[in-house]
Amino acid sequence: MERTFLMVKPDAVQRGLMGDIVSRFEKKGLKLIAMRFMLIPKAKAEEHYGEHKGKKFYDPLISYITSGPVLAMVWEGEDAVSVCRNMMGKTNPKESAPGTVRGDYGMQTGRNIIHGSDSPASAEREISIFFEPEDIVVYARTADQWVYE
Ligand code: IDP
Ligand code: MG
């Protein structure tokens, strides 16, 4: 099983979309194993988005992601990283397919609703920024026998 880091961004929290977004991943069959509603300290935001440092959207991105609470989550499932990226849609919501989170709710790249890890290695790195090992909830979900053959 693979793990991925997802985060409902401040715009989506303010717009009351948390429940819908969590519900999509839950209904898909992914398993929630950690969740934290929080304000991101600036240093953590800079660590998380370190790969973008120096780009023209970097400073606005750090302001955006620290502008209000986010919902940070870890989800587990078969190929969880790519499954969740597909459900999120393209980075630019104007180009995201209808039915995806960004395609259904966003209008601009600078307000694109959700973050999701782009590889298993990124997922591991990002999870460790936002969660301690003991925050991960280990449990058997009985419905898994109806999700996986
Ligand atoms: P991703 O979130 O789909 O992986 P990245 O290219 O990794 O996209 O960019 C990280 C985040 O930076 C985006 O989700 C978005 O919030 C922001 N971002 C990226 N490009 C732009 C841009 O051109 N204008 C404004 N914000 C941007
Ligand atoms: Mg990215």
Short mmCIF file of C-alpha atoms and ligand atoms in Angstrom, two decimals:
data_model
loop_
_atom_site.label_atom_id
_atom_site.label_comp_id
_atom_site.label_asym_id
_atom_site.label_seq_id
_atom_site.Cartn_x
_atom_site.Cartn_y
_atom_site.Cartn_z
CA MET A 1 0.00 0.00 0.00
CA GLU A 2 1.16 3.50 -0.84
CA ARG A 3 0.76 6.69 1.21
CA THR A 4 0.19 10.22 -0.03
CA PHE A 5 0.01 13.64 1.57
CA LEU A 6 -3.04 15.75 0.71
CA MET A 7 -3.87 19.21 1.98
CA VAL A 8 -7.07 21.22 1.64
CA LYS A 9 -5.68 24.72 1.06
CA PRO A 10 -6.88 27.91 2.84
CA ASP A 11 -9.18 29.03 -0.02
CA ALA A 12 -11.09 25.76 0.11
CA VAL A 13 -11.31 25.83 3.91
CA GLN A 14 -12.75 29.37 3.79
CA ARG A 15 -15.20 28.37 1.06
CA GLY A 16 -16.59 25.48 3.09
CA LEU A 17 -15.30 22.73 0.81
CA MET A 18 -13.45 20.58 3.37
CA GLY A 19 -16.26 18.09 3.88
CA ASP A 20 -16.86 17.55 0.17
CA ILE A 21 -13.18 17.12 -0.57
CA VAL A 22 -12.58 14.62 2.25
CA SER A 23 -15.72 12.78 1.18
CA ARG A 24 -14.45 12.26 -2.36
CA PHE A 25 -11.29 10.46 -1.24
CA GLU A 26 -13.20 8.52 1.41
CA LYS A 27 -15.79 7.30 -1.09
CA LYS A 28 -13.14 6.41 -3.64
CA GLY A 29 -11.87 3.72 -1.27
CA LEU A 30 -8.76 5.38 0.08
CA LYS A 31 -8.08 4.99 3.79
CA LEU A 32 -7.52 8.04 6.00
CA ILE A 33 -4.62 7.45 8.39
CA ALA A 34 -3.85 10.97 9.68
CA MET A 35 -5.52 14.37 9.69
CA ARG A 36 -4.57 17.74 11.18
CA PHE A 37 -6.39 21.10 10.98
CA MET A 38 -3.73 23.75 11.40
CA LEU A 39 -2.13 27.06 10.54
CA ILE A 40 1.16 26.38 8.77
CA PRO A 41 4.13 28.22 10.29
CA LYS A 42 6.05 30.13 7.58
CA ALA A 43 9.18 27.98 8.02
CA LYS A 44 7.17 24.79 7.43
CA ALA A 45 5.55 26.31 4.33
CA GLU A 46 9.00 27.20 2.99
CA GLU A 47 10.24 23.67 3.65
CA HIS A 48 7.20 22.13 1.99
CA TYR A 49 7.50 24.27 -1.14
CA GLY A 50 11.33 24.40 -1.19
CA GLU A 51 11.50 23.12 -4.79
CA HIS A 52 9.75 26.33 -5.95
CA LYS A 53 12.05 28.80 -4.19
CA GLY A 54 13.18 31.50 -6.65
CA LYS A 55 10.19 31.13 -8.97
CA LYS A 56 8.01 34.17 -9.54
CA PHE A 57 5.01 32.63 -7.79
CA TYR A 58 7.00 31.52 -4.72
CA ASP A 59 6.36 34.51 -2.40
CA PRO A 60 2.62 34.69 -3.23
CA LEU A 61 2.46 30.91 -2.77
CA ILE A 62 3.93 31.11 0.74
CA SER A 63 1.51 33.96 1.59
CA TYR A 64 -1.44 31.96 0.21
CA ILE A 65 -0.66 28.72 2.03
CA THR A 66 -0.09 30.52 5.37
CA SER A 67 -3.11 32.86 4.98
CA GLY A 68 -5.51 30.67 6.97
CA PRO A 69 -6.04 27.15 8.27
CA VAL A 70 -5.43 24.09 6.12
CA LEU A 71 -6.49 20.49 6.52
CA ALA A 72 -3.42 18.27 6.24
CA MET A 73 -4.03 14.56 5.67
CA VAL A 74 -2.37 11.26 4.96
CA TRP A 75 -4.28 8.78 2.81
CA GLU A 76 -3.32 5.19 2.04
CA GLY A 77 -4.26 2.90 -0.83
CA GLU A 78 -3.05 1.07 -3.89
CA ASP A 79 -1.15 3.60 -6.05
CA ALA A 80 -2.49 6.33 -3.74
CA VAL A 81 -0.19 9.04 -5.16
CA SER A 82 -1.31 8.78 -8.78
CA VAL A 83 -4.94 7.98 -7.89
CA CYS A 84 -5.14 11.17 -5.79
CA ARG A 85 -3.30 13.33 -8.36
CA ASN A 86 -5.85 12.21 -10.96
CA MET A 87 -8.72 13.06 -8.64
CA MET A 88 -7.22 16.53 -7.99
CA GLY A 89 -6.89 17.54 -11.64
CA LYS A 90 -4.27 19.69 -13.34
CA THR A 91 -2.42 22.46 -11.48
CA ASN A 92 -4.34 25.13 -13.40
CA PRO A 93 -8.02 24.70 -12.49
CA LYS A 94 -9.09 26.20 -15.81
CA GLU A 95 -7.52 23.16 -17.49
CA SER A 96 -8.61 20.58 -14.90
CA ALA A 97 -11.27 18.16 -16.06
CA PRO A 98 -14.78 18.45 -14.61
CA GLY A 99 -15.17 15.82 -11.91
CA THR A 100 -11.77 16.61 -10.43
CA VAL A 101 -11.45 18.69 -7.26
CA ARG A 102 -9.72 21.59 -9.01
CA GLY A 103 -11.87 21.22 -12.11
CA ASP A 104 -15.05 21.46 -10.07
CA TYR A 105 -14.08 24.22 -7.63
CA GLY A 106 -11.19 26.35 -8.87
CA MET A 107 -10.63 29.22 -11.29
CA GLN A 108 -6.94 30.15 -10.92
CA THR A 109 -3.62 28.36 -10.35
CA GLY A 110 -2.94 30.70 -7.43
CA ARG A 111 -6.15 29.51 -5.70
CA ASN A 112 -6.21 25.86 -6.66
CA ILE A 113 -7.94 24.32 -3.66
CA ILE A 114 -5.80 21.30 -2.88
CA HIS A 115 -2.26 19.98 -2.65
CA GLY A 116 -1.22 16.39 -3.31
CA SER A 117 2.20 14.71 -3.41
CA ASP A 118 3.57 14.10 -6.90
CA SER A 119 5.56 10.92 -6.14
CA PRO A 120 5.98 8.37 -3.34
CA ALA A 121 9.30 10.03 -2.42
CA SER A 122 7.63 13.47 -2.19
CA ALA A 123 4.85 11.91 -0.13
CA GLU A 124 7.31 10.53 2.39
CA ARG A 125 9.10 13.89 2.63
CA GLU A 126 5.89 15.91 2.96
CA ILE A 127 4.30 13.57 5.51
CA SER A 128 7.37 13.97 7.71
CA ILE A 129 7.05 17.78 7.57
CA PHE A 130 3.46 17.77 8.84
CA PHE A 131 3.20 14.63 10.98
CA GLU A 132 5.15 12.73 13.61
CA PRO A 133 5.30 8.94 13.20
CA GLU A 134 2.91 8.51 16.16
CA ASP A 135 0.27 10.67 14.41
CA ILE A 136 -0.26 7.91 11.85
CA VAL A 137 -3.27 5.84 12.91
CA VAL A 138 -2.75 2.13 12.29
CA TYR A 139 -6.03 0.23 12.02
CA ALA A 140 -7.78 -2.40 9.94
CA ARG A 141 -10.66 -1.10 7.87
CA THR A 142 -13.13 -3.90 7.37
CA ALA A 143 -14.50 -2.40 4.14
CA ASP A 144 -11.15 -2.96 2.45
CA GLN A 145 -12.24 -6.46 1.48
CA TRP A 146 -14.94 -4.78 -0.65
CA VAL A 147 -12.53 -2.25 -2.16
CA TYR A 148 -9.74 -4.67 -3.13
CA GLU A 149 -10.07 -8.21 -4.53
P1 IDP B 1 0.96 21.04 -8.09
O1 IDP B 1 0.35 21.63 -6.84
O2 IDP B 1 -0.11 20.65 -9.08
O3 IDP B 1 1.94 19.93 -7.81
P2 IDP B 1 3.26 22.74 -8.63
O4 IDP B 1 3.78 23.07 -10.00
O5 IDP B 1 4.07 21.82 -7.79
O6 IDP B 1 1.77 22.21 -8.82
O7 IDP B 1 3.06 24.13 -7.88
C1 IDP B 1 2.81 24.15 -6.50
C2 IDP B 1 1.74 25.17 -6.21
O8 IDP B 1 2.24 26.47 -6.52
C3 IDP B 1 0.47 25.06 -7.08
O9 IDP B 1 -0.44 24.09 -6.59
C4 IDP B 1 -0.08 26.46 -6.97
O10 IDP B 1 -0.71 26.68 -5.71
C5 IDP B 1 1.20 27.30 -7.01
N1 IDP B 1 1.55 27.73 -8.37
C6 IDP B 1 2.22 27.02 -9.31
N2 IDP B 1 2.36 27.73 -10.45
C7 IDP B 1 1.76 28.92 -10.22
C8 IDP B 1 1.55 30.08 -11.03
O11 IDP B 1 1.96 30.17 -12.19
N3 IDP B 1 0.87 31.12 -10.44
C9 IDP B 1 0.41 31.06 -9.16
N4 IDP B 1 0.58 29.98 -8.38
C10 IDP B 1 1.24 28.91 -8.89
MG MG B 2 3.81 19.96 -6.92
#
